[in-house]
Amino acid sequence: MKKGVWIVGILFFLRIVHGQVPFFFHADDVLLKNKITQNPEVIIKYLIFEENLKQLMTTLEHQYPKTDTLINGKRVIPVVFHIIHTYGSENISDEQVLDGLTLLNIDFNKLNPDTANTYHLFKSRAADCKIEFRLARKDPNGNCTSGIVRHYDPSTNFAYFETMAQYAWEPKHYMNVFVVKNIYPSDMSLPDGAFIGGMSPFPPNNPLSQMLTGGDTLKDGVLIRHDGVGSIGTATQMGGMPINMINRTFTHEAGHYFNLYHTFQNLMAGLIPSSSGCPSFLAPNGDEVSDTPPVDQATINTSVQCYPPGSRNTCTENPDEPDMIENYMDYQWGYCNNIFTLGQKARIDATLNGYRRSLWSKENLIKTGVLDTNTQLCSPIADFYTPSPMICQGGTVQFYDASFNGPVENWIWEFEGGTPSSSTQKNPLVTYDQGGIFKVKLKVFNSSGMDSLVKTNYIHVWSNSQVIDAPYFESFENGGQNNFLSINEAGGSWTLKTGTGCTGTKSMYVPNFQNGRGGSKDILVSPVYNLTTFTGQAVKISFKYAYAGKIIPGSIITPSDTAFDKFLVAISSDCGKTWQTKLSYSGPSWATANPTQNEFSPTSPSQWKTAEFIIPAGQVSQLNRMRIKFEFFSNGGNNLYLDDININLLSAGMEDLRSILKIYPNPVQDELHIDFTDVVTRSFTYVIYDIVGNEVVRGILYNTHEIINVAHLKSGTYCINLISDRENFSIMFVK
């Protein structure tokens, strides 16, 4: 029978522990239902498209076209991989790419040994699709290419169809594969821990693809996470789970590229997607394939084990057959899948003789160089990076060559402001003795050619003369924001907000409601501070913030939801070269106001909160070059406001409280007593920190005598911090 249609191939995993077992969660229905509800006219276009495809399939069944472009009986597809990265683990190796391409060829040609696991009833339906995927050897300009191109772009953290359009080689000539760190649709908010494994439109002439891509023919190809490619490297743990999908995410997404739908999807005639993949009077078409039995819902594993083939039958039809849970277009773990059917191959054949025909024409195989199997040496394309472009004056920077396309035989580096000022090493170490912002240049050579790259304003060296001695207070009322560094990946960046402040009329804010891009980061980095003016004493760093979640209205199909963003605060002891996280917020608990469907702006003092962390006395002497980083992670939520950054002694201004407060015993064993010897009309929050500044206990004081249970704390030195609306006081104690 036939089962569901889907606009775009998505593998959407939700990293949730359900009995300690991760499981699939597909977001396809959400996007599909919303789009079709908004564009019901697409159903008629879809039915016409499918009828035309069926006619072509019938023609091919009786008269397969003769062609001289079959190579050893196979259609050869030129492929280019675009690795979009920020020099992290998503910048996968050539070896992982080649492994993925090899496994893709194995699956599409029924050479995978796990065909032995195909249910006996379906073995005769298993198809050899007779397709060979080869890396392109010529780029669109006719230059030598390895077929693996690398692009530095922070959008790898929130890639979507726009990313494809930006880097695509002409899709009529190349199958473009876009390898990214994360996939994040611009019109969704993802739950915490969720990630999308792959997202691939059907061919651009399919009206369901046009509904999402707007008809942009450059939004064509396979968009996939780095750990969905191959079976080695990062693929050994997809999404951080102990799951190796053995490239089957890639196989699944390539199926969509050739017009295959999910086996469990269904489209209700003239209306909306059916809630079930089982056929009905109003939803008879399913996945438009006659030899894939209907499936009620996606097959999602509840453990690392596969469902036994033939063990599930979720629909009743005539003849009644079990679900083909081992099909590549279902949702089991990759190592549970092993089959394309003859009916699916017929759709692939029709697509290759329709919209995708130019890909495997003789002219295109010559143009892309894939007929030439001789060894070639391409000239390198220069690239380099350092993980630490921000340092203190007198600091060192380790540079790494990241050139690609061809092996590099020689390097020539030039370092403005650095010592040495030049180098011929592959990965040189450079010292910067003067403050400033400097460029770096690299030339790379081999016997086929050379290339060069200049990165201007690349190395930021913080001068000793720019260091600010503590104590320090920043209210952003007098231009202090000009000393801060704003780093923006997409959407609105940290901006001075006039008319909104906690204690004044100004603050810094992220305009996330109007201009945020889900999945992106906005970073605000402070100037460099010298805390050694407080050597031997504990230091408190505090700030005020205001934030609310964003209510996303529901529709007749989807329920309403609330999007919350994430916020992280870190410090650096070396001007920003390395960072240590001190505070991390996510979910509804960090909001200072109720969620709202409108753009949030704090309207009262009660909508501001104080956040703080302690630098223990033993660490202060090491912080003569400290910076603070405020990092906002957008999840399509609301605005964040920041004000009143305060760096001061932990006990500053607390003498009046000290005279009426007793904390005992010290040392303590199981119970810590807090006594006020006079009437206190204000409430206090208490926070206990360990010796390295980690919060271990938090609570509220309601009475003039309180007992805090500390029996669970390990032996050591602790700091208890008492906080009211106008005071902040701390005392060290030993357990």
XYZ file of C-alpha atoms in Angstrom:
735
model
C 0.000 0.000 0.000
C 0.961 3.660 0.051
C 1.825 5.911 2.907
C 2.517 9.502 3.908
C 3.978 12.346 1.992
C 6.280 14.910 3.504
C 7.521 18.206 2.288
C 11.054 17.771 3.477
C 13.165 15.022 4.936
C 13.829 15.604 8.586
C 15.315 13.304 11.120
C 14.514 15.080 14.367
C 15.893 13.560 17.535
C 14.883 14.593 21.030
C 17.618 13.869 23.503
C 15.297 12.967 26.338
C 15.876 10.114 28.710
C 12.797 7.911 28.770
C 13.735 5.028 30.997
C 17.340 6.043 30.277
C 16.810 5.374 26.535
C 16.962 8.173 23.892
C 14.245 8.121 21.244
C 13.260 9.783 17.975
C 10.916 12.736 17.881
C 9.909 13.898 14.396
C 9.068 17.554 13.879
C 7.966 16.916 10.314
C 4.254 16.926 11.080
C 4.446 20.304 12.803
C 6.025 22.041 9.835
C 3.992 20.157 7.246
C 0.610 20.704 8.886
C 1.255 24.388 9.473
C 2.411 24.968 5.912
C -0.478 23.102 4.301
C -2.967 24.817 6.600
C -1.551 28.151 5.474
C -1.373 27.054 1.814
C -4.244 24.586 1.152
C -3.945 25.191 -2.595
C -0.748 23.138 -2.579
C -2.811 19.926 -2.395
C -4.117 20.359 -5.958
C -0.614 21.093 -7.223
C 0.673 18.050 -5.377
C -1.947 15.738 -6.917
C -1.108 17.013 -10.400
C 2.606 16.552 -9.761
C 2.112 12.991 -8.553
C -0.091 12.106 -11.530
C 2.583 13.356 -13.937
C 5.240 11.385 -12.067
C 3.131 8.228 -12.276
C 2.732 8.657 -16.022
C 6.501 8.915 -16.386
C 6.945 5.827 -14.219
C 4.515 3.923 -16.464
C 6.406 5.027 -19.559
C 9.729 3.950 -18.095
C 8.274 0.590 -17.097
C 7.515 -0.224 -20.742
C 10.262 1.720 -22.503
C 13.412 2.346 -20.487
C 15.423 5.050 -22.288
C 18.625 4.092 -24.079
C 21.567 6.223 -23.067
C 25.323 6.234 -23.292
C 25.692 7.763 -19.830
C 25.342 4.514 -17.908
C 28.731 3.686 -16.427
C 28.959 -0.042 -15.679
C 25.175 -0.101 -15.711
C 24.832 2.740 -13.177
C 23.750 6.376 -13.220
C 26.722 8.418 -11.972
C 25.864 11.445 -9.801
C 28.507 14.191 -9.279
C 28.583 15.179 -5.600
C 30.109 18.144 -3.805
C 30.314 18.335 -0.013
C 30.144 21.789 1.576
C 31.539 21.533 5.118
C 30.178 24.615 6.910
C 31.984 25.105 10.184
C 33.632 27.276 12.807
C 36.724 25.024 13.046
C 35.010 22.716 15.531
C 34.141 19.035 15.413
C 31.646 19.769 12.644
C 34.637 20.384 10.332
C 34.805 16.654 9.674
C 37.768 15.005 7.985
C 38.013 14.022 4.342
C 38.166 10.432 5.586
C 34.743 10.728 7.243
C 33.275 12.242 4.077
C 34.717 9.443 1.925
C 33.403 6.863 4.380
C 29.939 8.387 4.072
C 30.068 8.361 0.275
C 31.210 4.735 0.244
C 28.362 3.673 2.536
C 25.861 5.643 0.460
C 26.941 3.733 -2.645
C 26.646 0.456 -0.765
C 23.066 1.177 0.345
C 21.835 2.437 -3.031
C 23.273 -0.600 -4.806
C 21.983 -3.238 -2.362
C 25.510 -4.213 -1.364
C 24.883 -3.786 2.351
C 25.381 -7.092 4.211
C 22.452 -6.378 6.540
C 20.030 -7.188 3.706
C 20.166 -10.551 5.436
C 17.961 -8.945 8.119
C 15.197 -8.005 5.663
C 11.909 -9.726 6.513
C 11.467 -12.787 4.279
C 8.248 -11.453 2.739
C 10.057 -8.331 1.544
C 13.318 -9.793 0.242
C 11.992 -10.065 -3.311
C 11.067 -6.368 -3.222
C 14.564 -5.160 -2.297
C 15.950 -2.883 -5.024
C 19.355 -2.199 -6.468
C 18.893 1.456 -7.420
C 21.909 1.340 -9.763
C 23.309 4.735 -8.783
C 26.934 5.609 -8.187
C 27.825 8.761 -6.280
C 31.220 10.259 -7.156
C 32.971 13.322 -5.825
C 33.121 16.117 -8.385
C 36.615 16.715 -9.811
C 35.919 20.064 -11.471
C 34.242 23.059 -9.859
C 31.716 25.285 -11.702
C 34.622 27.293 -13.177
C 36.373 24.194 -14.466
C 39.064 24.264 -11.785
C 40.433 21.157 -10.110
C 38.483 20.271 -6.960
C 38.574 17.497 -4.396
C 34.773 17.666 -4.215
C 35.049 18.674 -0.540
C 34.773 22.425 0.026
C 35.043 24.102 3.419
C 33.362 27.345 4.480
C 33.817 29.185 7.777
C 30.371 30.431 8.774
C 28.733 30.703 12.231
C 25.402 29.857 10.572
C 26.521 26.234 10.866
C 25.082 26.502 14.384
C 21.576 27.212 13.028
C 21.658 26.086 9.407
C 18.513 26.040 7.308
C 17.619 26.310 3.630
C 19.184 29.782 3.411
C 22.533 28.151 4.156
C 22.073 25.839 1.178
C 21.283 28.718 -1.172
C 24.345 30.655 -0.033
C 26.892 27.981 -0.919
C 25.242 25.772 -3.548
C 27.010 24.897 -6.756
C 24.583 24.781 -9.681
C 22.132 22.051 -8.558
C 21.445 21.008 -12.150
C 25.065 19.857 -12.334
C 25.945 18.803 -8.776
C 24.268 16.997 -5.904
C 25.097 19.448 -3.117
C 25.589 18.029 0.381
C 25.727 20.615 3.156
C 27.371 19.358 6.351
C 26.651 21.518 9.402
C 26.818 21.512 13.182
C 23.116 22.116 13.864
C 19.950 22.461 11.813
C 17.438 24.983 13.073
C 14.388 26.013 11.000
C 13.886 29.749 11.212
C 10.186 29.383 12.024
C 10.509 26.922 14.915
C 11.552 26.877 18.549
C 13.189 23.603 19.494
C 12.761 21.960 22.909
C 15.844 21.780 25.120
C 18.075 18.926 23.997
C 16.331 18.450 20.662
C 18.223 18.310 17.404
C 17.464 17.733 13.749
C 19.672 15.148 12.048
C 18.939 15.969 8.422
C 16.662 18.135 6.338
C 16.443 17.714 2.586
C 13.877 19.147 0.181
C 12.458 17.119 -2.642
C 13.423 18.254 -6.147
C 12.435 21.909 -6.675
C 9.650 21.014 -9.124
C 7.813 19.166 -6.335
C 5.171 21.636 -5.046
C 5.697 20.400 -1.496
C 9.303 21.576 -1.620
C 8.236 24.882 -3.125
C 6.013 25.425 -0.097
C 9.061 25.586 2.192
C 11.792 26.889 -0.085
C 9.709 29.530 -1.810
C 10.676 27.986 -5.135
C 14.342 28.929 -4.803
C 16.118 26.319 -6.950
C 19.372 26.877 -5.064
C 17.722 25.433 -1.948
C 18.310 21.960 -3.293
C 20.424 19.112 -1.998
C 21.037 17.344 1.308
C 21.321 19.341 4.531
C 22.747 17.093 7.248
C 24.453 17.197 10.622
C 28.133 16.311 10.640
C 27.534 13.256 12.826
C 25.040 11.876 10.319
C 27.760 11.403 7.691
C 29.693 8.141 7.612
C 30.369 5.736 10.459
C 33.687 7.088 11.763
C 34.824 10.315 13.405
C 31.962 12.318 14.878
C 29.422 9.809 13.505
C 30.230 7.364 16.302
C 28.004 9.382 18.674
C 25.205 11.180 16.908
C 23.961 14.136 18.887
C 26.062 13.027 21.839
C 24.058 9.806 22.104
C 25.814 6.422 22.106
C 24.313 5.765 18.675
C 26.193 5.256 15.403
C 23.677 5.682 12.580
C 26.212 4.089 10.149
C 25.434 6.750 7.527
C 21.759 5.832 7.273
C 20.749 9.434 8.022
C 22.573 10.278 4.791
C 20.850 7.425 2.955
C 17.455 8.587 4.251
C 18.055 12.206 3.215
C 19.316 11.150 -0.220
C 16.035 9.288 -0.608
C 14.165 12.584 -0.210
C 16.525 14.165 -2.743
C 15.168 11.607 -5.250
C 11.475 12.228 -4.360
C 10.928 9.507 -1.747
C 8.498 10.207 1.078
C 8.397 8.744 4.574
C 6.744 5.350 4.679
C 4.509 6.427 7.578
C 3.196 9.730 6.180
C -0.212 10.349 4.638
C -2.002 13.270 3.013
C -5.722 13.785 3.457
C -7.284 14.646 0.121
C -7.813 18.384 -0.180
C -7.334 19.035 3.508
C -4.472 18.375 5.913
C -2.052 15.531 6.615
C -3.819 12.555 8.144
C -3.097 11.703 11.756
C -2.378 8.143 10.647
C -0.359 6.551 7.880
C -3.010 3.854 7.517
C -5.095 4.299 4.326
C -8.624 5.665 4.533
C -11.276 7.021 2.193
C -10.022 10.590 2.593
C -6.356 9.663 2.841
C -5.662 6.825 0.392
C -2.330 7.804 -1.137
C 0.251 7.331 1.614
C 3.819 7.515 0.377
C 2.753 6.984 -3.253
C 4.588 3.635 -3.369
C 2.645 0.407 -3.923
C 5.015 -2.138 -2.320
C 5.646 -0.474 1.055
C 2.953 -1.650 3.506
C 1.155 1.132 5.353
C 2.452 2.229 8.755
C 0.288 4.006 11.316
C 3.076 6.090 12.863
C 6.832 6.447 12.534
C 8.697 3.441 13.913
C 10.698 4.808 16.832
C 13.003 2.605 18.871
C 12.494 2.454 22.636
C 15.980 1.060 23.256
C 19.214 0.607 21.351
C 17.764 -2.642 20.034
C 15.998 -2.920 16.667
C 12.445 -4.146 16.368
C 12.528 -7.668 14.905
C 11.551 -7.554 11.205
C 7.929 -8.561 10.759
C 7.110 -7.949 14.430
C 4.872 -4.877 13.971
C 1.624 -4.551 12.047
C -0.032 -1.216 12.780
C -2.498 -1.079 9.860
C -5.095 -3.481 8.514
C -5.229 -3.779 4.738
C -5.824 -6.387 2.035
C -3.549 -8.267 1.793
C -2.542 -7.600 5.379
C 1.234 -7.326 5.750
C 3.532 -6.336 8.613
C 5.117 -2.892 8.686
C 8.310 -2.594 6.661
C 10.149 -1.184 9.662
C 13.528 -1.895 8.042
C 12.898 0.582 5.195
C 15.400 3.412 4.879
C 12.527 5.919 4.824
C 11.190 4.948 8.272
C 12.608 6.211 11.579
C 14.365 3.320 13.289
C 18.028 3.674 14.253
C 20.142 3.600 11.125
C 21.577 0.173 11.827
C 18.021 -1.229 11.799
C 17.348 -0.094 8.197
C 18.408 -2.071 5.135
C 16.040 -1.718 2.163
C 14.750 0.425 -0.676
C 11.916 -1.288 -2.520
C 11.332 -1.763 -6.246
C 8.460 0.706 -5.981
C 10.736 3.290 -4.406
C 13.306 2.627 -7.136
C 10.626 3.348 -9.723
C 10.127 6.822 -8.171
C 13.888 7.357 -8.130
C 14.107 6.298 -11.802
C 11.309 8.680 -12.761
C 13.046 11.524 -10.913
C 16.365 10.742 -12.615
C 14.625 10.787 -15.975
C 12.745 13.946 -15.078
C 14.015 16.887 -13.035
C 17.354 15.251 -12.146
C 18.173 14.004 -15.664
C 20.855 16.609 -16.365
C 22.893 15.336 -13.409
C 23.915 12.084 -15.113
C 24.026 13.261 -18.726
C 27.295 12.647 -20.549
C 27.829 16.389 -20.966
C 27.523 16.934 -17.224
C 29.768 14.028 -16.294
C 32.443 15.582 -18.513
C 31.771 19.075 -17.129
C 32.133 17.928 -13.513
C 35.136 15.693 -14.286
C 33.746 12.501 -12.757
C 34.558 10.382 -15.832
C 38.267 11.022 -15.263
C 39.378 8.486 -12.657
C 43.100 9.274 -12.855
C 44.826 10.615 -9.769
C 44.858 14.409 -9.731
C 46.686 16.937 -7.566
C 44.631 20.067 -6.972
C 46.181 23.306 -5.792
C 45.399 24.060 -2.137
C 42.898 26.632 -0.915
C 44.377 28.593 1.994
C 42.658 28.636 5.364
C 43.775 28.912 8.987
C 42.489 29.628 12.473
C 43.363 30.046 16.113
C 41.055 29.053 18.983
C 42.249 32.132 20.922
C 42.116 35.361 18.873
C 41.769 37.458 22.081
C 44.800 37.610 24.388
C 46.573 39.840 26.878
C 49.602 41.910 25.953
C 52.618 39.603 26.020
C 50.471 36.523 25.361
C 50.987 33.819 22.751
C 48.731 32.569 19.970
C 48.837 29.093 18.438
C 47.914 29.162 14.749
C 46.714 26.129 12.793
C 46.743 25.550 9.062
C 43.290 24.488 7.824
C 43.925 24.601 4.084
C 42.029 22.137 1.904
C 41.401 20.934 -1.660
C 44.994 19.776 -2.158
C 47.962 18.817 0.053
C 50.147 21.731 1.135
C 53.880 21.463 0.565
C 54.996 24.912 1.780
C 53.641 27.638 4.065
C 54.523 31.329 4.337
C 52.930 33.173 7.261
C 52.995 36.908 8.002
C 52.058 38.202 11.477
C 51.436 41.907 11.877
C 52.528 42.931 15.392
C 53.763 39.422 16.205
C 57.053 37.736 17.080
C 58.151 36.161 14.863
C 56.735 38.385 12.138
C 56.859 35.507 9.639
C 57.107 31.727 9.631
C 57.315 28.735 7.292
C 56.014 26.261 9.861
C 52.688 24.531 9.397
C 51.311 25.528 12.828
C 53.407 28.375 14.283
C 53.311 29.850 17.799
C 53.415 33.663 17.889
C 53.893 36.163 20.743
C 52.279 39.619 20.769
C 54.176 42.106 22.952
C 52.118 45.185 22.084
C 48.430 45.894 22.379
C 46.326 46.368 19.261
C 44.297 44.643 16.576
C 46.337 42.813 13.958
C 45.971 40.987 10.652
C 47.410 37.597 9.697
C 48.293 36.340 6.207
C 48.975 32.825 4.951
C 50.255 31.609 1.577
C 50.173 27.904 0.749
C 51.825 26.072 -2.152
C 52.097 22.746 -3.883
C 53.325 21.749 -7.332
C 49.902 22.522 -8.851
C 49.619 26.087 -7.580
C 49.280 28.463 -4.643
C 46.645 30.393 -2.742
C 46.653 33.058 -0.032
C 44.312 34.315 2.662
C 44.392 37.493 4.760
C 42.287 37.867 7.902
C 42.149 41.524 8.924
C 41.359 42.642 12.490
C 41.878 39.026 13.500
C 44.070 39.112 16.631
C 42.897 41.319 19.516
C 45.655 42.041 22.028
C 44.470 43.835 25.164
C 47.005 46.458 26.212
C 48.132 46.711 29.837
C 47.137 50.386 29.744
C 43.504 49.425 29.087
C 43.090 47.423 32.306
C 40.522 48.789 34.797
C 41.211 48.365 38.527
C 38.436 47.033 40.757
C 36.077 48.066 42.304
C 33.995 48.763 39.223
C 30.375 49.639 38.517
C 28.814 49.929 35.064
C 25.310 51.334 34.590
C 25.685 52.141 30.868
C 24.523 55.696 31.588
C 27.704 57.431 30.409
C 28.984 55.572 27.373
C 30.544 52.625 29.205
C 29.169 50.270 26.558
C 31.822 51.549 24.166
C 34.417 49.560 26.127
C 32.503 46.324 25.579
C 32.938 43.995 22.605
C 29.780 42.718 20.884
C 29.971 39.502 18.837
C 26.886 38.714 16.774
C 26.202 35.572 14.713
C 22.847 36.570 13.241
C 19.849 38.769 13.929
C 19.960 41.574 16.467
C 23.130 42.074 18.536
C 23.701 43.509 22.014
C 22.610 47.159 21.780
C 22.337 50.136 24.111
C 18.678 50.606 25.084
C 17.760 54.169 25.993
C 14.648 54.601 28.103
C 14.914 51.240 29.850
C 17.178 50.629 32.839
C 17.173 49.159 36.305
C 18.550 52.105 38.286
C 18.835 54.617 35.452
C 17.430 55.094 31.982
C 19.810 52.920 29.985
C 20.762 49.257 29.708
C 22.212 46.815 27.213
C 19.758 44.464 25.542
C 19.390 41.772 22.891
C 16.440 42.596 20.561
C 15.611 38.932 20.235
C 11.849 39.261 19.826
C 12.028 41.126 16.526
C 15.466 40.236 15.187
C 16.557 37.019 16.922
C 17.562 33.965 14.913
C 16.871 30.695 16.675
C 20.064 28.752 17.328
C 22.371 31.775 17.121
C 24.530 33.381 19.806
C 24.955 37.023 20.812
C 27.984 37.695 23.000
C 28.916 40.757 25.041
C 32.496 40.815 26.377
C 33.545 43.254 29.062
C 36.756 45.266 29.278
C 39.680 43.780 31.223
C 39.581 44.210 34.994
C 42.304 43.946 37.628
C 40.939 42.251 40.757
C 44.290 42.049 42.568
C 43.404 45.303 44.318
C 41.311 42.961 46.487
C 44.002 40.303 47.018
C 43.253 38.110 50.031
C 39.553 38.973 50.073
C 36.559 37.387 48.389
C 34.986 39.299 45.512
C 31.368 39.382 44.415
C 30.398 40.037 40.797
C 26.744 40.919 40.312
C 24.470 42.373 37.659
C 20.797 43.056 37.086
C 18.815 41.465 34.282
C 15.233 41.351 32.998
C 13.790 38.637 30.788
C 10.487 36.996 29.863
C 9.580 34.014 27.702
C 7.699 34.371 24.439
C 4.241 32.856 24.004
C 3.795 31.254 20.587
C 0.083 31.131 19.759
C -1.417 27.830 18.724
C -3.453 27.072 15.633
C -6.301 24.730 14.816
C -3.614 22.050 14.429
C -0.839 22.867 16.869
C -1.094 23.845 20.561
C 0.351 27.061 21.899
C 3.869 26.964 23.291
C 6.312 29.167 25.186
C 9.861 29.706 23.946
C 12.626 30.307 26.477
C 16.148 31.264 25.503
C 19.426 30.492 27.272
C 21.902 32.757 29.034
C 25.445 31.989 30.125
C 27.968 34.062 32.079
C 31.675 33.201 32.102
C 34.936 34.795 33.203
C 38.413 34.707 31.733
C 41.688 35.169 33.591
C 43.684 35.766 30.377
C 41.804 38.547 28.552
C 39.447 36.147 26.789
C 41.802 33.413 25.618
C 40.027 30.806 27.768
C 36.734 30.910 29.681
C 35.198 29.415 32.808
C 31.401 29.283 33.065
C 30.024 30.770 36.305
C 26.259 31.032 35.648
C 23.991 29.198 33.232
C 20.253 29.816 32.796
C 17.582 28.103 30.690
C 13.895 27.258 30.823
C 11.194 29.221 32.662
C 13.029 29.453 36.004
C 15.336 32.313 34.998
C 12.566 34.601 33.746
C 11.917 37.788 35.736
C 8.421 38.356 34.358
C 5.541 36.298 33.043
C 5.726 35.047 29.444
C 4.146 37.329 26.903
C 3.046 37.129 23.306
C 4.337 40.676 22.836
C 7.816 42.138 22.844
C 9.071 42.251 26.427
C 10.345 45.424 28.075
C 10.582 45.701 31.889
C 8.111 48.223 33.267
C 8.782 47.996 37.027
C 11.665 47.247 39.428
C 10.024 43.915 40.270
C 10.787 42.722 36.742
C 14.536 42.951 37.350
C 16.563 40.310 39.171
C 20.027 40.287 40.656
C 22.411 37.569 39.514
C 25.785 37.077 41.158
C 28.697 34.780 41.747
C 31.623 34.768 44.149
C 35.345 34.756 43.423
C 36.952 33.050 46.473
C 39.737 34.956 48.196
C 42.328 32.388 47.166
C 41.693 33.044 43.468
C 41.626 36.834 43.436
C 45.413 37.257 43.254
C 45.376 35.426 39.897
C 42.824 37.737 38.282
C 44.805 40.752 37.158
C 43.443 40.364 33.599
C 39.819 39.296 34.033
C 37.001 39.673 31.516
C 33.311 38.777 31.798
C 31.352 37.242 28.944
C 27.570 37.481 28.689
C 26.400 34.914 26.125
C 22.795 34.780 24.925
C 21.527 31.719 22.999
C 18.387 32.471 21.029
C 15.594 29.933 20.857
C 13.206 32.287 19.116
C 12.095 33.774 22.438
C 12.083 37.295 23.850
C 14.386 40.188 24.712
C 17.057 40.186 27.442
C 18.121 43.327 29.325
C 21.387 43.757 31.278
C 22.308 46.550 33.709
C 24.315 47.520 36.804
C 27.397 45.313 36.563
C 29.112 45.527 39.943
C 32.551 44.203 40.942
C 33.325 44.716 44.616
C 34.362 43.068 47.855
C 31.950 40.420 49.013
C 31.450 42.243 52.342
C 31.396 45.818 51.000
C 28.961 48.024 52.928
C 27.862 45.294 55.340
C 29.117 46.606 58.706
C 25.607 47.418 59.937
C 24.452 43.874 59.301
C 27.548 42.332 60.856
C 26.732 43.943 64.225
C 23.384 42.125 64.571
C 24.218 38.798 62.910
C 25.633 35.592 64.381
C 26.489 32.471 62.327
C 27.567 29.416 64.361
C 29.046 26.949 65.114
C 32.214 27.382 63.132
C 33.510 24.743 62.385
C 30.118 23.105 61.812
C 29.059 19.473 61.508
C 25.411 19.006 60.493
C 23.498 22.215 61.327
C 24.489 25.834 60.717
C 22.627 28.371 62.887
C 21.865 31.944 61.805
C 20.696 34.424 64.466
C 19.713 38.073 64.172
C 20.068 39.770 67.569
C 17.724 42.572 66.568
C 14.439 42.740 64.645
C 15.004 42.543 60.897
C 12.067 43.651 58.749
C 13.515 42.558 55.405
C 13.895 39.052 54.018
C 17.212 37.482 53.052
C 18.259 34.905 50.515
C 21.221 32.808 51.568
C 23.649 31.121 49.179
C 26.466 28.795 50.234
C 29.485 28.475 47.918
C 32.323 25.978 48.048
C 35.984 27.021 47.931
C 36.050 27.212 44.116
C 32.893 29.337 43.911
C 30.301 26.691 43.055
C 26.860 27.204 44.559
C 25.962 24.228 46.792
C 22.994 25.400 48.901
C 20.379 28.138 48.444
C 17.361 29.157 50.503
C 15.389 31.984 52.131
C 15.563 33.206 55.752
C 12.081 33.671 57.198
C 12.836 34.084 60.934
C 15.325 35.734 63.266
C 16.671 32.252 63.998
C 17.214 29.764 61.185
C 18.876 26.347 61.000
C 20.440 25.224 57.722
C 21.141 21.532 57.156
C 24.700 21.143 55.855
C 25.200 17.485 56.751
C 25.466 16.514 53.083
C 28.369 18.892 52.408
C 31.862 17.481 52.168
C 34.574 18.620 54.566
C 36.130 21.901 53.485
C 35.890 25.693 53.558
C 32.643 27.415 52.525
C 31.254 30.917 52.159
C 27.669 31.802 53.090
C 26.322 34.885 51.336
C 23.233 36.726 52.713
C 21.371 38.911 50.233
C 18.548 41.389 50.774
C 17.091 44.094 48.558
C 19.751 46.526 49.790
C 22.504 44.429 51.409
C 24.931 41.652 50.662
C 27.030 40.044 53.380
C 29.186 36.924 53.627
C 31.081 34.881 56.218
C 33.466 31.995 55.725
C 32.929 28.773 57.699
C 34.551 25.359 57.876
C 32.940 21.937 57.885
